[in-house]
PDB file of C-alpha atoms in Angstrom:
ATOM      1  CA  MET A   1       4.254  41.191 -21.983  1.00 71.00           C
ATOM      2  CA  LYS A   2       7.329  39.038 -22.459  1.00 78.00           C
ATOM      3  CA  PHE A   3       7.478  35.488 -21.133  1.00 79.00           C
ATOM      4  CA  HIS A   4      10.704  34.071 -19.780  1.00 77.00           C
ATOM      5  CA  LYS A   5      11.571  30.402 -19.947  1.00 78.00           C
ATOM      6  CA  LEU A   6      11.765  28.904 -16.471  1.00 71.00           C
ATOM      7  CA  LYS A   7      14.914  27.089 -15.445  1.00 76.00           C
ATOM      8  CA  PRO A   8      14.469  23.496 -14.268  1.00 72.00           C
ATOM      9  CA  VAL A   9      14.496  22.917 -10.527  1.00 71.00           C
ATOM     10  CA  GLU A  10      17.826  21.635  -9.240  1.00 77.00           C
ATOM     11  CA  THR A  11      17.610  18.190  -7.662  1.00 82.00           C
ATOM     12  CA  ASP A  12      19.900  16.509  -5.144  1.00 86.00           C
ATOM     13  CA  ARG A  13      21.405  13.024  -5.108  1.00 88.00           C
ATOM     14  CA  LEU A  14      21.088  10.335  -2.454  1.00 89.00           C
ATOM     15  CA  GLN A  15      24.335   9.289  -0.750  1.00 88.00           C
ATOM     16  CA  GLU A  16      25.322   5.659  -0.270  1.00 87.00           C
ATOM     17  CA  GLY A  17      25.088   4.364   3.285  1.00 87.00           C
ATOM     18  CA  VAL A  18      22.628   7.025   4.481  1.00 90.00           C
ATOM     19  CA  ILE A  19      19.076   6.066   5.460  1.00 92.00           C
ATOM     20  CA  TYR A  20      16.415   8.453   4.157  1.00 93.00           C
ATOM     21  CA  TYR A  21      12.697   8.933   4.721  1.00 93.00           C
ATOM     22  CA  ARG A  22      10.179  10.869   2.665  1.00 92.00           C
ATOM     23  CA  ARG A  23       8.858  14.246   3.815  1.00 91.00           C
ATOM     24  CA  TRP A  24       5.517  15.822   2.988  1.00 87.00           C
ATOM     25  CA  THR A  25       5.956  18.653   0.483  1.00 82.00           C
ATOM     26  CA  LYS A  26       3.820  21.804   0.539  1.00 82.00           C
ATOM     27  CA  PHE A  27       2.305  20.637  -2.745  1.00 78.00           C
ATOM     28  CA  GLU A  28       1.145  17.374  -1.119  1.00 81.00           C
ATOM     29  CA  LYS A  29      -0.211  19.163   1.948  1.00 85.00           C
ATOM     30  CA  VAL A  30      -2.252  21.576  -0.190  1.00 84.00           C
ATOM     31  CA  PHE A  31      -3.604  18.726  -2.341  1.00 79.00           C
ATOM     32  CA  SER A  32      -4.559  16.789   0.814  1.00 81.00           C
ATOM     33  CA  VAL A  33      -6.478  19.726   2.296  1.00 83.00           C
ATOM     34  CA  VAL A  34      -8.245  20.503  -0.991  1.00 79.00           C
ATOM     35  CA  GLY A  35      -9.131  16.824  -1.460  1.00 77.00           C
ATOM     36  CA  PHE A  36     -10.519  16.614   2.075  1.00 79.00           C
ATOM     37  CA  LEU A  37     -12.608  19.759   1.582  1.00 79.00           C
ATOM     38  CA  LEU A  38     -13.942  18.528  -1.772  1.00 76.00           C
ATOM     39  CA  LEU A  39     -15.309  15.397  -0.087  1.00 75.00           C
ATOM     40  CA  PHE A  40     -18.009  17.540   1.494  1.00 75.00           C
ATOM     41  CA  THR A  41     -19.251  18.993  -1.795  1.00 74.00           C
ATOM     42  CA  GLY A  42     -21.957  17.514  -4.006  1.00 70.00           C
ATOM     43  CA  VAL A  43     -19.440  15.935  -6.384  1.00 72.00           C
ATOM     44  CA  GLY A  44     -16.893  14.905  -3.750  1.00 70.00           C
ATOM     45  CA  ILE A  45     -15.863  11.457  -4.952  1.00 76.00           C
ATOM     46  CA  VAL A  46     -15.717  12.453  -8.619  1.00 79.00           C
ATOM     47  CA  SER A  47     -13.708  15.607  -7.925  1.00 76.00           C
ATOM     48  CA  ASP A  48     -11.352  13.716  -5.583  1.00 75.00           C
ATOM     49  CA  THR A  49     -10.731  11.109  -8.279  1.00 80.00           C
ATOM     50  CA  ILE A  50      -9.855  13.846 -10.762  1.00 80.00           C
ATOM     51  CA  LEU A  51      -7.666  15.569  -8.164  1.00 76.00           C
ATOM     52  CA  LEU A  52      -5.843  12.303  -7.393  1.00 78.00           C
ATOM     53  CA  ALA A  53      -5.193  11.680 -11.094  1.00 82.00           C
ATOM     54  CA  MET A  54      -3.792  15.214 -11.443  1.00 78.00           C
ATOM     55  CA  TYR A  55      -1.579  14.703  -8.386  1.00 76.00           C
ATOM     56  CA  LEU A  56      -0.160  11.418  -9.675  1.00 76.00           C
ATOM     57  CA  TYR A  57       0.479  12.947 -13.093  1.00 76.00           C
ATOM     58  CA  CYS A  58       2.157  16.111 -11.750  1.00 74.00           C
ATOM     59  CA  MET A  59       4.289  14.552  -9.026  1.00 78.00           C
ATOM     60  CA  ASP A  60       7.848  14.117 -10.316  1.00 83.00           C
ATOM     61  CA  LYS A  61       9.987  15.240  -7.354  1.00 85.00           C
ATOM     62  CA  VAL A  62       9.839  14.310  -3.678  1.00 88.00           C
ATOM     63  CA  ASP A  63      11.296  15.796  -0.517  1.00 90.00           C
ATOM     64  CA  VAL A  64      13.461  13.467   1.624  1.00 92.00           C
ATOM     65  CA  SER A  65      15.615  13.796   4.744  1.00 92.00           C
ATOM     66  CA  PRO A  66      18.252  11.592   6.336  1.00 92.00           C
ATOM     67  CA  VAL A  67      16.922   9.785   9.413  1.00 91.00           C
ATOM     68  CA  GLY A  68      17.957  11.783  12.487  1.00 89.00           C
ATOM     69  CA  GLU A  69      18.487  15.027  10.538  1.00 90.00           C
ATOM     70  CA  PRO A  70      15.010  16.513   9.937  1.00 88.00           C
ATOM     71  CA  GLU A  71      16.448  19.984   9.255  1.00 91.00           C
ATOM     72  CA  LYS A  72      18.319  18.705   6.181  1.00 91.00           C
ATOM     73  CA  ARG A  73      15.929  18.407   3.229  1.00 91.00           C
ATOM     74  CA  LEU A  74      16.773  17.079  -0.229  1.00 91.00           C
ATOM     75  CA  LEU A  75      14.662  17.364  -3.362  1.00 90.00           C
ATOM     76  CA  ILE A  76      15.111  14.276  -5.543  1.00 91.00           C
ATOM     77  CA  LYS A  77      13.379  12.774  -8.557  1.00 90.00           C
ATOM     78  CA  LYS A  78      10.471  10.476  -7.758  1.00 89.00           C
ATOM     79  CA  HIS A  79      11.806   7.573  -9.813  1.00 90.00           C
ATOM     80  CA  GLU A  80      15.093   7.760  -7.844  1.00 93.00           C
ATOM     81  CA  TRP A  81      13.125   7.598  -4.576  1.00 92.00           C
ATOM     82  CA  ASP A  82      11.043   4.671  -5.856  1.00 92.00           C
ATOM     83  CA  HIS A  83      14.255   2.813  -6.736  1.00 93.00           C
ATOM     84  CA  TYR A  84      15.699   3.557  -3.266  1.00 92.00           C
ATOM     85  CA  ARG A  85      12.497   2.265  -1.616  1.00 92.00           C
ATOM     86  CA  HIS A  86      12.544  -0.892  -3.737  1.00 92.00           C
ATOM     87  CA  VAL A  87      16.228  -1.656  -3.051  1.00 91.00           C
ATOM     88  CA  ASN A  88      15.852  -1.103   0.708  1.00 89.00           C
ATOM     89  CA  GLY A  89      12.463  -2.820   1.046  1.00 89.00           C
ATOM     90  CA  ILE A  90      10.622   0.263   2.306  1.00 90.00           C
ATOM     91  CA  GLY A  91       6.864  -0.087   1.919  1.00 89.00           C
ATOM     92  CA  TYR A  92       4.736   2.591   0.280  1.00 86.00           C
ATOM     93  CA  TRP A  93       2.692   3.172   3.446  1.00 88.00           C
ATOM     94  CA  HIS A  94       5.786   3.416   5.692  1.00 88.00           C
ATOM     95  CA  GLN A  95       7.954   5.796   3.647  1.00 89.00           C
ATOM     96  CA  HIS A  96       7.051   8.817   5.829  1.00 88.00           C
ATOM     97  CA  GLN A  97       7.965   7.102   9.142  1.00 89.00           C
ATOM     98  CA  PRO A  98      11.674   7.594   9.980  1.00 88.00           C
ATOM     99  CA  ARG A  99      11.814   5.232  12.993  1.00 88.00           C
ATOM    100  CA  ARG A 100      10.195   2.368  11.099  1.00 87.00           C
ATOM    101  CA  ILE A 101      12.464   2.890   8.078  1.00 85.00           C
ATOM    102  CA  LYS A 102      15.595   2.960  10.255  1.00 84.00           C
ATOM    103  CA  ALA A 103      14.591  -0.269  11.994  1.00 84.00           C
ATOM    104  CA  GLN A 104      13.653  -1.934   8.700  1.00 78.00           C
ATOM    105  CA  VAL A 105      16.840  -0.963   6.829  1.00 76.00           C
ATOM    106  CA  SER A 106      19.097  -1.747   9.821  1.00 70.00           C
ATOM    107  CA  HIS A 107      17.844  -5.355   9.925  1.00 66.00           C
ATOM    108  CA  GLN A 108      18.796  -6.049   6.310  1.00 64.00           C
TER     109      GLN A 108
END
């Protein structure tokens, strides 16, 4: 059996003057469901802590869309998204809410 080296995933770039919000990726949805189901096992809190640590370690790309264009999805590096959030004053808990982000960025 011969192994082939995987090519890195292509990432997009954010455009100046466009307001973006973060989308839930399939990876995040699966981790959320698994984490919720593990809560009801005998070692729920311990396994969820381990799962959360794995998620934070593995997460290096995020899915974003321009506000008003949910069909257009961009895959960007997480540190680029964190910089965009910091520059535009978007809170961690509000990054998935397009209307709140648009109102917040428009007032700056």
